[in-house]
mmCIF file of C-alpha atoms in Angstrom:
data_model
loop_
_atom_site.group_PDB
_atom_site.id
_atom_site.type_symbol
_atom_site.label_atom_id
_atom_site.label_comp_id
_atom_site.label_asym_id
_atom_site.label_seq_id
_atom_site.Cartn_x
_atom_site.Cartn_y
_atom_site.Cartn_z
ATOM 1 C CA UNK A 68 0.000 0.000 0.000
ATOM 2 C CA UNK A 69 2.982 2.094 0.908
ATOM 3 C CA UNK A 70 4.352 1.614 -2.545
ATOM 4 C CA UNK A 71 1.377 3.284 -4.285
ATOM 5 C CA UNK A 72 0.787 6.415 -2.517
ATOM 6 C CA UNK A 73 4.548 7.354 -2.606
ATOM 7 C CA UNK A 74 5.525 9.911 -4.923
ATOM 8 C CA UNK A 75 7.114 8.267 -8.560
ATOM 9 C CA UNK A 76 10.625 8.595 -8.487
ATOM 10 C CA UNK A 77 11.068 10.153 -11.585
ATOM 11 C CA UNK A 78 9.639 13.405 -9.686
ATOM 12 C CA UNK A 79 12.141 13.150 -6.606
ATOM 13 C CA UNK A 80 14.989 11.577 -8.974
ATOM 14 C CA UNK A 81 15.902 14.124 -10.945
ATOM 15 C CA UNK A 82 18.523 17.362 -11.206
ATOM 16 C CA UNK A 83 16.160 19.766 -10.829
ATOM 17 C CA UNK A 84 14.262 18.270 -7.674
ATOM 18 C CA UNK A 85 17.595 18.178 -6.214
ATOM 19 C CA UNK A 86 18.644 21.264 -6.731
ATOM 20 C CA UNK A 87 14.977 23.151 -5.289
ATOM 21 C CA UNK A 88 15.688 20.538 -2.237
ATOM 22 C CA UNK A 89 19.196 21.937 -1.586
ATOM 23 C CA UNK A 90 18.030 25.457 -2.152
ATOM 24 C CA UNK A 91 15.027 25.204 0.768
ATOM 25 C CA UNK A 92 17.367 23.192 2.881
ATOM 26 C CA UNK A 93 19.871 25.979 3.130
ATOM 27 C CA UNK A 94 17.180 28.819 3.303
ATOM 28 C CA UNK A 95 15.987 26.619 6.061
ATOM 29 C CA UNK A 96 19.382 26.373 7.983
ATOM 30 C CA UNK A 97 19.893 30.112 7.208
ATOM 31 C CA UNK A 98 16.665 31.248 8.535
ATOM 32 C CA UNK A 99 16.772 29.090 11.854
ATOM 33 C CA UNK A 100 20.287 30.335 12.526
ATOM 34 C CA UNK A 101 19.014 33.688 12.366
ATOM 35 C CA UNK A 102 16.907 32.982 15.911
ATOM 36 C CA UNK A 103 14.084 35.145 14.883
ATOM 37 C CA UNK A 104 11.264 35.245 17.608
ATOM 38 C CA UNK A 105 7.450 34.704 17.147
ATOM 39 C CA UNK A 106 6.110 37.834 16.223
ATOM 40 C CA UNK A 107 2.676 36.885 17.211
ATOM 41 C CA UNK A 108 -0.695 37.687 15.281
ATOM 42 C CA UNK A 109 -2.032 40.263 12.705
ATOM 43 C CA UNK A 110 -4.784 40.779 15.489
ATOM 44 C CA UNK A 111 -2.896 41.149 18.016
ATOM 45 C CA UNK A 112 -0.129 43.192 15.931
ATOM 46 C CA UNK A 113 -1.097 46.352 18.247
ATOM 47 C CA UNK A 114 -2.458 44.532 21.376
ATOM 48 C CA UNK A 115 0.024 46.003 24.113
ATOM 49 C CA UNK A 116 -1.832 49.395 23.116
ATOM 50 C CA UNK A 117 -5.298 48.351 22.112
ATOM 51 C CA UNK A 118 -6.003 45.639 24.329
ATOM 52 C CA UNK A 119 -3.505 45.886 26.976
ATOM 53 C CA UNK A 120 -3.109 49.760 27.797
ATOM 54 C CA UNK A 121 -6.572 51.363 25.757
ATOM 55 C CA UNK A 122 -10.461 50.507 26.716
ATOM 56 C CA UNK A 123 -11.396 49.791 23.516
ATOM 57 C CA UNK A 124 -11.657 46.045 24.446
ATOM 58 C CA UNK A 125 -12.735 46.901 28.146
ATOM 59 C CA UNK A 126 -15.664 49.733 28.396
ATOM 60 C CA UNK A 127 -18.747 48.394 28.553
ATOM 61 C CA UNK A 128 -21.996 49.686 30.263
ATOM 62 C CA UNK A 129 -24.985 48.388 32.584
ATOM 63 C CA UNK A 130 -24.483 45.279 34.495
ATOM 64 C CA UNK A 131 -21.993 42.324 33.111
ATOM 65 C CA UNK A 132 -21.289 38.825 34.974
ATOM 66 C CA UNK A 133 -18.625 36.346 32.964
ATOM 67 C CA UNK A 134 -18.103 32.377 34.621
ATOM 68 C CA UNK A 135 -15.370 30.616 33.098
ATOM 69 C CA UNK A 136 -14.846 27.200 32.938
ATOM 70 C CA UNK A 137 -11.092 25.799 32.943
ATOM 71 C CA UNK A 138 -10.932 22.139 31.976
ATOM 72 C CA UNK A 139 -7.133 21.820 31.323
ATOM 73 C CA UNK A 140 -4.459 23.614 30.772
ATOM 74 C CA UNK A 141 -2.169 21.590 28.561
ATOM 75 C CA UNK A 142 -3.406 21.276 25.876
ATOM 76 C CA UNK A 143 -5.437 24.527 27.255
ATOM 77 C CA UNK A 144 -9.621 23.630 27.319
ATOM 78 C CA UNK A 145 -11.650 26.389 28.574
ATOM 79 C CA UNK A 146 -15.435 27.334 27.785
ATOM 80 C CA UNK A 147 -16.913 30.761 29.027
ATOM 81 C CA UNK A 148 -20.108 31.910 29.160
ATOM 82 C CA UNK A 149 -21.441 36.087 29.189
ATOM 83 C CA UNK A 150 -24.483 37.565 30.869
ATOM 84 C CA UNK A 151 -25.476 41.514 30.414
ATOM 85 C CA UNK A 152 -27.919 43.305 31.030
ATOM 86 C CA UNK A 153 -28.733 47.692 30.336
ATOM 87 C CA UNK A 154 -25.553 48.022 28.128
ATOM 88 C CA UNK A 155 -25.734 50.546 25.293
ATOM 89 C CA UNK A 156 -23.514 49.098 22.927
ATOM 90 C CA UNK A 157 -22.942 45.643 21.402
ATOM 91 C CA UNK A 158 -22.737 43.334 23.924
ATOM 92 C CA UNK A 159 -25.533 40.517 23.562
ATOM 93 C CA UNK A 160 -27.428 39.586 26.421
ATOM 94 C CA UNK A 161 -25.676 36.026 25.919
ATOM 95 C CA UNK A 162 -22.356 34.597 24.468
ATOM 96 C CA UNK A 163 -21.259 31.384 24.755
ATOM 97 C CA UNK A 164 -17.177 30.522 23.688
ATOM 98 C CA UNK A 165 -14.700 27.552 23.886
ATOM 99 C CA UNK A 166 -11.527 27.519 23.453
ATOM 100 C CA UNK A 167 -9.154 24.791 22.728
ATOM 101 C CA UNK A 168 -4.902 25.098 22.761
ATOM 102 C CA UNK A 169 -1.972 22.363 22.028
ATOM 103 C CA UNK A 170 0.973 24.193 22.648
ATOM 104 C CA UNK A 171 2.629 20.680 20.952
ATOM 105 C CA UNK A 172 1.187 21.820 17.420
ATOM 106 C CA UNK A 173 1.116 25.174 18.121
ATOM 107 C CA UNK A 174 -2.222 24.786 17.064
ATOM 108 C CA UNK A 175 -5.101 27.122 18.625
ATOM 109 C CA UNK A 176 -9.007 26.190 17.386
ATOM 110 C CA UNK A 177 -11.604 28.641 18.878
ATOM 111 C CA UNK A 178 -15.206 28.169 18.267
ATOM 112 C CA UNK A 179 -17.995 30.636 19.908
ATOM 113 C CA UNK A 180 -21.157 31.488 18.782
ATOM 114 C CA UNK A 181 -23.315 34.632 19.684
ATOM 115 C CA UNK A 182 -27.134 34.654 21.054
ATOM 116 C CA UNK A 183 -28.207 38.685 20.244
ATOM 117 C CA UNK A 184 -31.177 40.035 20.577
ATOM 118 C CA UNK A 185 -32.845 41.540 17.311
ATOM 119 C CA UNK A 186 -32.443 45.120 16.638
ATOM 120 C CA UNK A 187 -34.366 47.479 14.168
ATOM 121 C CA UNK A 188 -32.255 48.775 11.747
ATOM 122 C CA UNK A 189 -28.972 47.490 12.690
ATOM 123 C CA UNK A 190 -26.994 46.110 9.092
ATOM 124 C CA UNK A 191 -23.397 46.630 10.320
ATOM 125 C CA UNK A 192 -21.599 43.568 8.732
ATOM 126 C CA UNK A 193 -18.638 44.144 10.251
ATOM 127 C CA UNK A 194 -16.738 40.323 11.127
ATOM 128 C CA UNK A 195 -16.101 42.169 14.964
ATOM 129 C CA UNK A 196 -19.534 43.495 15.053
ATOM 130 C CA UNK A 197 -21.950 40.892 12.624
ATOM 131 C CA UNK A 198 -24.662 42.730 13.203
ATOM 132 C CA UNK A 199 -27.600 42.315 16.235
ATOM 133 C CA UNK A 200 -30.464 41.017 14.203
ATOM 134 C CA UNK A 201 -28.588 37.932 13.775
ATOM 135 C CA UNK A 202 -26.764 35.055 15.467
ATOM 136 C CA UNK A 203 -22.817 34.991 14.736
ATOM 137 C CA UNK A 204 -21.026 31.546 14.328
ATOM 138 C CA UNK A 205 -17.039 32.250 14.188
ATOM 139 C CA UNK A 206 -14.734 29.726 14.106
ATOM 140 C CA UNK A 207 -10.437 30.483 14.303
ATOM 141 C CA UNK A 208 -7.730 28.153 13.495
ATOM 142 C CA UNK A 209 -4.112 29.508 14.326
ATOM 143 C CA UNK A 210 -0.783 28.193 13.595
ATOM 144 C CA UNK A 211 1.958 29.628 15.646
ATOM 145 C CA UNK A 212 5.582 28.550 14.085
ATOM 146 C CA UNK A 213 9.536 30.041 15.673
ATOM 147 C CA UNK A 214 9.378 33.108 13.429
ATOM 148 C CA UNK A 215 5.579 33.361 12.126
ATOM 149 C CA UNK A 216 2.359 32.830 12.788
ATOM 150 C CA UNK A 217 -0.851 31.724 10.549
ATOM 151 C CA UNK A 218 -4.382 32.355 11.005
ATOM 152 C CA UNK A 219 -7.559 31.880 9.692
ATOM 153 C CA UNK A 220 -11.229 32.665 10.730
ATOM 154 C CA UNK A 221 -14.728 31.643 9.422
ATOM 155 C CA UNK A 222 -17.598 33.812 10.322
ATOM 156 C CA UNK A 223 -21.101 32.423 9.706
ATOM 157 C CA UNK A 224 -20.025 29.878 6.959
ATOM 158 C CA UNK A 225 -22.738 27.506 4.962
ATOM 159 C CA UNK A 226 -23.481 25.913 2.188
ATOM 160 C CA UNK A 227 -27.364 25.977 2.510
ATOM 161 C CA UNK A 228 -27.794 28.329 -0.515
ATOM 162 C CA UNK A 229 -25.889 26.460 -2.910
ATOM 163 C CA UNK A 230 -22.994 27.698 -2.695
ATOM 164 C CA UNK A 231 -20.158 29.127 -0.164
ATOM 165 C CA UNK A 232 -21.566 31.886 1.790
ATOM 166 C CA UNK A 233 -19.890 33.609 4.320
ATOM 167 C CA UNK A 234 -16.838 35.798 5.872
ATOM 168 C CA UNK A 235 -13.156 34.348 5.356
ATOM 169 C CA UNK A 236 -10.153 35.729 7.041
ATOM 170 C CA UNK A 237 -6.342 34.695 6.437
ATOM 171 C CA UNK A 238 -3.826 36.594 7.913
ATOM 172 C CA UNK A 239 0.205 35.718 8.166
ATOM 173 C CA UNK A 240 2.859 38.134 9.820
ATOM 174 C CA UNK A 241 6.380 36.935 9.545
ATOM 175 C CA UNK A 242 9.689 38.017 11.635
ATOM 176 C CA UNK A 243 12.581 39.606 9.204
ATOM 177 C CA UNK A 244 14.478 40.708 11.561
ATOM 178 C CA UNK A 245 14.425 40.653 15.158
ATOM 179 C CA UNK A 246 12.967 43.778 15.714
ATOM 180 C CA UNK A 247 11.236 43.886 12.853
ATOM 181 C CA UNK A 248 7.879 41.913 11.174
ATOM 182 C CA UNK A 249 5.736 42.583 8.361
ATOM 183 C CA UNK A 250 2.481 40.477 7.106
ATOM 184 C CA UNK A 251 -0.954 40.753 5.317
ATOM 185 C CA UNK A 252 -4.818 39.877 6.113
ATOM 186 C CA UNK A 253 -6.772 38.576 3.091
ATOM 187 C CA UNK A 254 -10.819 39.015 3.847
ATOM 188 C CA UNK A 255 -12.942 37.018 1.480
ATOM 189 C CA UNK A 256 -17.267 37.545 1.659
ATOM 190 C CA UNK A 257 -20.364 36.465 0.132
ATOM 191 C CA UNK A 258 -23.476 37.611 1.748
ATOM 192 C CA UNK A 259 -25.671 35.381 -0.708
ATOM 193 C CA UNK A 260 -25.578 33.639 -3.778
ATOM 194 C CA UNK A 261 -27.176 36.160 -5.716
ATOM 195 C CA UNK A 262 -24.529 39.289 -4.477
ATOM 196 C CA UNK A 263 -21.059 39.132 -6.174
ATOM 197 C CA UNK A 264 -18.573 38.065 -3.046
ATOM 198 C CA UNK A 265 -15.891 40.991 -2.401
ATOM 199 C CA UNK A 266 -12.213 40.612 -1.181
ATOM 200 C CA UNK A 267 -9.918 43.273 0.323
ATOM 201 C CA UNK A 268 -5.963 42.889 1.580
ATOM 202 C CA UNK A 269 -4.708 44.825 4.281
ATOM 203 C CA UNK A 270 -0.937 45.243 4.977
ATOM 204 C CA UNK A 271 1.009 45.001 8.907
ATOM 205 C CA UNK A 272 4.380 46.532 10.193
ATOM 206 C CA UNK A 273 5.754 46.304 13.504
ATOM 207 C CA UNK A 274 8.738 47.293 15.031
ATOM 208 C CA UNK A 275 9.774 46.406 18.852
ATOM 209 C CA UNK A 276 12.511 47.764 20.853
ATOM 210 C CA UNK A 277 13.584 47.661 24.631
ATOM 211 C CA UNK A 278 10.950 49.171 25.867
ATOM 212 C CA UNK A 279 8.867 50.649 23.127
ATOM 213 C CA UNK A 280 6.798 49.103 20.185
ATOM 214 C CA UNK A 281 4.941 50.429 17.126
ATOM 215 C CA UNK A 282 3.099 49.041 14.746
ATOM 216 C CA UNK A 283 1.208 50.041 11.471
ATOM 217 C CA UNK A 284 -1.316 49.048 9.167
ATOM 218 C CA UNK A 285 -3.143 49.633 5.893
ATOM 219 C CA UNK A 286 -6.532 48.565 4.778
ATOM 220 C CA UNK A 287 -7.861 48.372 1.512
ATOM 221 C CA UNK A 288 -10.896 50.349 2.271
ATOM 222 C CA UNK A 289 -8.326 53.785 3.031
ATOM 223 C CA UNK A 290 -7.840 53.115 6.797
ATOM 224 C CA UNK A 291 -4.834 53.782 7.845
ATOM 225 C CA UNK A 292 -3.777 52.585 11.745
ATOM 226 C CA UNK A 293 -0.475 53.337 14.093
ATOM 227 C CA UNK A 294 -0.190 52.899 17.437
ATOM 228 C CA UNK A 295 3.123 53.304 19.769
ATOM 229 C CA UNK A 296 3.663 51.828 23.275
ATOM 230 C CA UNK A 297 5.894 52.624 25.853
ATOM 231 C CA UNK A 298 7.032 50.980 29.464
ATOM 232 C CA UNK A 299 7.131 53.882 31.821
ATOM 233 C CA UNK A 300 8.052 51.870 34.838
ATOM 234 C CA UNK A 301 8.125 48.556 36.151
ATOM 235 C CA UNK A 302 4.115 49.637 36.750
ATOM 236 C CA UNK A 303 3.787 52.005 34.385
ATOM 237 C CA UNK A 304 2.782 51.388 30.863
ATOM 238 C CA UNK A 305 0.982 54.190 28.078
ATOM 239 C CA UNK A 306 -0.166 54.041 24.675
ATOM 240 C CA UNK A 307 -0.788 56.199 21.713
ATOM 241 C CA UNK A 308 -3.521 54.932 18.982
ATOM 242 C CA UNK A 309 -4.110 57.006 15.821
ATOM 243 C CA UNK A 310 -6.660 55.952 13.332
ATOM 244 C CA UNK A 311 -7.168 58.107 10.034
ATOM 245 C CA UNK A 312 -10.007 57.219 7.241
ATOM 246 C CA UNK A 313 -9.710 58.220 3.526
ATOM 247 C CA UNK A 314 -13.264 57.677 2.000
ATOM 248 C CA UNK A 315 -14.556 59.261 -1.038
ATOM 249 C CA UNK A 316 -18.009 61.336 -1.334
ATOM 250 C CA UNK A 317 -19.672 63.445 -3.928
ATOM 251 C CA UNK A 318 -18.988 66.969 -1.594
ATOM 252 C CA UNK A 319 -15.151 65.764 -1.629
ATOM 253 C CA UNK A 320 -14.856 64.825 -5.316
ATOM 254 C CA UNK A 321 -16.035 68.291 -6.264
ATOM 255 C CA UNK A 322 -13.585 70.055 -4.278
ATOM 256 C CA UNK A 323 -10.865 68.165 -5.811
ATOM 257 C CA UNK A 324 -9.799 65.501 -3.190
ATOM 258 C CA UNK A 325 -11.333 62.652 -0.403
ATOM 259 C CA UNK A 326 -12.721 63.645 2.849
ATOM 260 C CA UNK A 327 -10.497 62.681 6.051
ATOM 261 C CA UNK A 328 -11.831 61.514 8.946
ATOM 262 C CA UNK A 329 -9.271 60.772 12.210
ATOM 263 C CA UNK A 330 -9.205 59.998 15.562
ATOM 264 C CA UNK A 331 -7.277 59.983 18.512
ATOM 265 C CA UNK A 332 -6.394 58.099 21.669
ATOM 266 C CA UNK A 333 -4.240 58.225 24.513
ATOM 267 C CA UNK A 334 -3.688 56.149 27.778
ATOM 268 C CA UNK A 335 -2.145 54.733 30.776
ATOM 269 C CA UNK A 336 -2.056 51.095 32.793
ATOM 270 C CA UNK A 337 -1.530 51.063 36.727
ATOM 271 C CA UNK A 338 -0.679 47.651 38.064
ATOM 272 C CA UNK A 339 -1.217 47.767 41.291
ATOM 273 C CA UNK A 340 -0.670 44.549 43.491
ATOM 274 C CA UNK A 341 -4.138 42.937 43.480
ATOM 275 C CA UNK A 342 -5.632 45.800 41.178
ATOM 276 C CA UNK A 343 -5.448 47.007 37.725
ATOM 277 C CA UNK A 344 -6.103 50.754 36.278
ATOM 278 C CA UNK A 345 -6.601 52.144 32.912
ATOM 279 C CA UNK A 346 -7.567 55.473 31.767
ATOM 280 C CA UNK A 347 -7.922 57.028 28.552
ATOM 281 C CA UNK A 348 -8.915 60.633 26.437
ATOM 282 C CA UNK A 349 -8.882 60.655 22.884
ATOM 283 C CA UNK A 350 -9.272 63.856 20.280
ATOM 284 C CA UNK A 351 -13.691 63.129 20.209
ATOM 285 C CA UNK A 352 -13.624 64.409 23.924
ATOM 286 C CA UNK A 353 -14.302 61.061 25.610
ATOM 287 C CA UNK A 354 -12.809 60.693 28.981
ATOM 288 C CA UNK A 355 -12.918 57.176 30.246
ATOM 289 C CA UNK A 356 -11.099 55.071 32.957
ATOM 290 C CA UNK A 357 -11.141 51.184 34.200
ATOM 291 C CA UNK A 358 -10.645 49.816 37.258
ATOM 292 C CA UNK A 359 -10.471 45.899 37.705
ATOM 293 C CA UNK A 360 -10.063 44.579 41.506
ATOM 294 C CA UNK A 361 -9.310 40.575 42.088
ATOM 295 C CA UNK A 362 -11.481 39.820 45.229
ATOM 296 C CA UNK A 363 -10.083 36.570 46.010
ATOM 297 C CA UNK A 364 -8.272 34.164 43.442
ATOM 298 C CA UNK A 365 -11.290 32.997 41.187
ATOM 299 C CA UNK A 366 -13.341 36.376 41.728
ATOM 300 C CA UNK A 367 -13.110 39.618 40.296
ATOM 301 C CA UNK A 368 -14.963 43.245 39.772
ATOM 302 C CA UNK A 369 -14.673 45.368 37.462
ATOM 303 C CA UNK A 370 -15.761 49.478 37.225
ATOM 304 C CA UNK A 371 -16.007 51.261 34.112
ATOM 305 C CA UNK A 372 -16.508 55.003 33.547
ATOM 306 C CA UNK A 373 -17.286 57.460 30.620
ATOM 307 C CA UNK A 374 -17.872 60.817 29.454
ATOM 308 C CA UNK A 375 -18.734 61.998 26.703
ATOM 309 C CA UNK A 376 -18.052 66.049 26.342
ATOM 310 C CA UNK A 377 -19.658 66.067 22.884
ATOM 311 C CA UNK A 378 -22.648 64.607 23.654
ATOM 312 C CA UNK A 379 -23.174 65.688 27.067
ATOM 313 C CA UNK A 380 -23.660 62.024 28.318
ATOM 314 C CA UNK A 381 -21.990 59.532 30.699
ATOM 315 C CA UNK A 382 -21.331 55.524 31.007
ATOM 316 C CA UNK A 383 -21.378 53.832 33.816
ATOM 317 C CA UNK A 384 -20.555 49.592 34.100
ATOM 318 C CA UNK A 385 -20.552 47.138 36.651
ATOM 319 C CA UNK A 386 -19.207 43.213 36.103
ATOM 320 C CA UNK A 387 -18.285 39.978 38.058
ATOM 321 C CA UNK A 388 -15.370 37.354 36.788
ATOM 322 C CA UNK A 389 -15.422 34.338 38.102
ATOM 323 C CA UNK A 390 -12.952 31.447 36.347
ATOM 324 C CA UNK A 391 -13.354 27.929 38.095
ATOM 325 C CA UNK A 392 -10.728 25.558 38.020
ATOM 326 C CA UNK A 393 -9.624 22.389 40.379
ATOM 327 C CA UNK A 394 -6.707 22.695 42.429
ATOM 328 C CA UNK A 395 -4.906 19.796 40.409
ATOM 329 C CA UNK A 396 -4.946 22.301 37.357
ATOM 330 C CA UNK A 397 -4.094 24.971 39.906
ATOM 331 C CA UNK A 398 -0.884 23.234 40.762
ATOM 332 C CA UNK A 399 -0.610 22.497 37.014
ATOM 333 C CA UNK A 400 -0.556 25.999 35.789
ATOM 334 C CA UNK A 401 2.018 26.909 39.049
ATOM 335 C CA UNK A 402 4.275 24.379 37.358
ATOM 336 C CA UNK A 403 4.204 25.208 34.219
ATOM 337 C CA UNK A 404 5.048 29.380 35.560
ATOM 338 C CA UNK A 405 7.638 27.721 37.179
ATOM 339 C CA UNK A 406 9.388 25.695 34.412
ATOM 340 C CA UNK A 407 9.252 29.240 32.366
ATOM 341 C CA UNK A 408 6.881 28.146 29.859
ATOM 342 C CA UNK A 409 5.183 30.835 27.530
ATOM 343 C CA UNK A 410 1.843 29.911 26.025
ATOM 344 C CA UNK A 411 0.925 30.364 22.847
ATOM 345 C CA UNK A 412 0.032 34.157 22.131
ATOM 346 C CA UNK A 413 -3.739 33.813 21.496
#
């Protein structure tokens, strides 16, 4: 059996196959004796600013209560489910995710899928926001290698109309240099069969240092994002986040150009020992600031706060953490902290 699903020799056996063999085997010894590191994910390209230091992943409003589930922790397991109620913005009043991580395959496969309630006139088809008049059914498959990192995401996928319907994410950022990584996000969608589907490419810098990192990157529909990051203290950390829009209307093409639309952001993170505090302004005269307090080891609250200077109006958010897991995966995850094991950066 072995015999006929092996390749025919006269495709290995031959000058040619030998010489692309002995070309990828020394790019391959070249590039591993460079030591390049990981440079993580095109999501996460900017995450010490936006999702570390800025609220844009944290405010929220009305009342909020998360219970995690940890089964294991390698390969990592872990399902979480969300409960809000009053909030403002696009939090459903349900969300259910798992998560699943083999840190042997650098492998990560992520599965959730969204309960909203309906909302009039809501069509934002945005893969981070797919709208509140429907369910959302997103499923993420990473591949995390020494100097790169692979990714690609299904959102609401099917078949039922006869065809491939859907949104399809690839993404790839590669290390060139130690300091230095560049990569690309392909977005493929198809609302329904009877709509033409639509692709865009974005492109992704980034640049770390010491104690400072920045990152850039360019979208194909003329958005154009930078952030920069920088570790104050052993504490201390702040963050700059600029976001500038080029789009095109009929008031702009008569005067000769595209409008430009740009905002804004600035902040600061406050570890304190049991405690965590962010706070942010940005150039739309929002003043906001996040405080999350661990109450014991699986509890914690968090306090969110937000006003709006343009609008005249204010935010105010309440939520409860709690993350169960047995004391055998307790001592687990102390083990594996003190063997100096990283994760994989999901």
């Amino acid at each position: 059996m072995a015999e006929y699903l092996a390749s025919p020799s006269y495709l290995t056996d031959n000058s040619v196959a030998a010489v692309i063999k002995d070309a990828y085997t020394s790019f391959s010894e070249r590039r591993a004796a460079l030591g390049l590191p990981n440079p993580g994910t095109v999501d996460n390209i900017a995450r010490e600013v936006q999702k570390e230091v800025l609220l844009s992943n944290f405010m929220f409003s009305g009342l909020r209560a998360d219970l995690t589930k940890v089964f294991g922790m390698s390969p990592l397991f872990r399902v979480s489910h969300a409960f809000s109620m009053g909030s403002s913005g696009n939090l459903p009043p349900y969300a259910f995710s798992a998560m699943y991580g083999s840190p042997k395959r650098r492998r990560t496969r992520r599965c959730r899928q969204l309960s909203l309630e309906p909302k009039a006139g809501h069509e934002d088809q945005h893969p981070d926001h797919a709208g509140a008049s429907q369910g959302l059914m997103q499923i993420d498959n990473d591949y995390t290698g020494d100097d790169f990192s692979a990714s690609i995401k299904a959102f609401n996928p099917s078949f039922l109309d006869g065809g491939l319907t859907g949104i399809f994410v690839g993404s790839y950022l590669q290390s060139v240099t130690p300091s230095l990584a560049l990569g690309f996000e392909a977005i493929w969608q198809r609302q329904a069969m009877n709509t033409r589907p639509e692709t865009a490419i974005s492109y992704s810098a980034r640049y770390k240092a010491n104690d400072w990192i920045a990152s850039a990157q360019l979208q194909a529909q003329g958005v154009f994002t930078a952030s920069y990051w920088k570790k104050l203290s052993e504490r201390v950390e702040a963050g700059v986040d600029m976001n500038l829009q080029f789009a095109p209307n009929a008031a702009a093409a008569m005067m000769g150009g595209p409008s430009r639309d740009g905002t804004t952001a600035i902040g600061a993170k406050y570890d304190f020992r049991a405690s965590t505090f962010r706070a942010q302004v940005d150039s739309a005269g929002k003043v906001s600031c996040l405080l999350e307090k661990r109450i014991a080891m699986p509890i914690s609250l968090t306090f969110a706060g937000e006003i709006d200077q343009a609008k005249q109006s204010a935010k105010l958010g309440l939520a409860v953490s709690l993350e169960i897991a047995g004391e055998e995966l307790m001592e687990q995850q102390e083990k594996i902290e003190a063997q100096g094991m990283v994760p994989p950066p999901f």
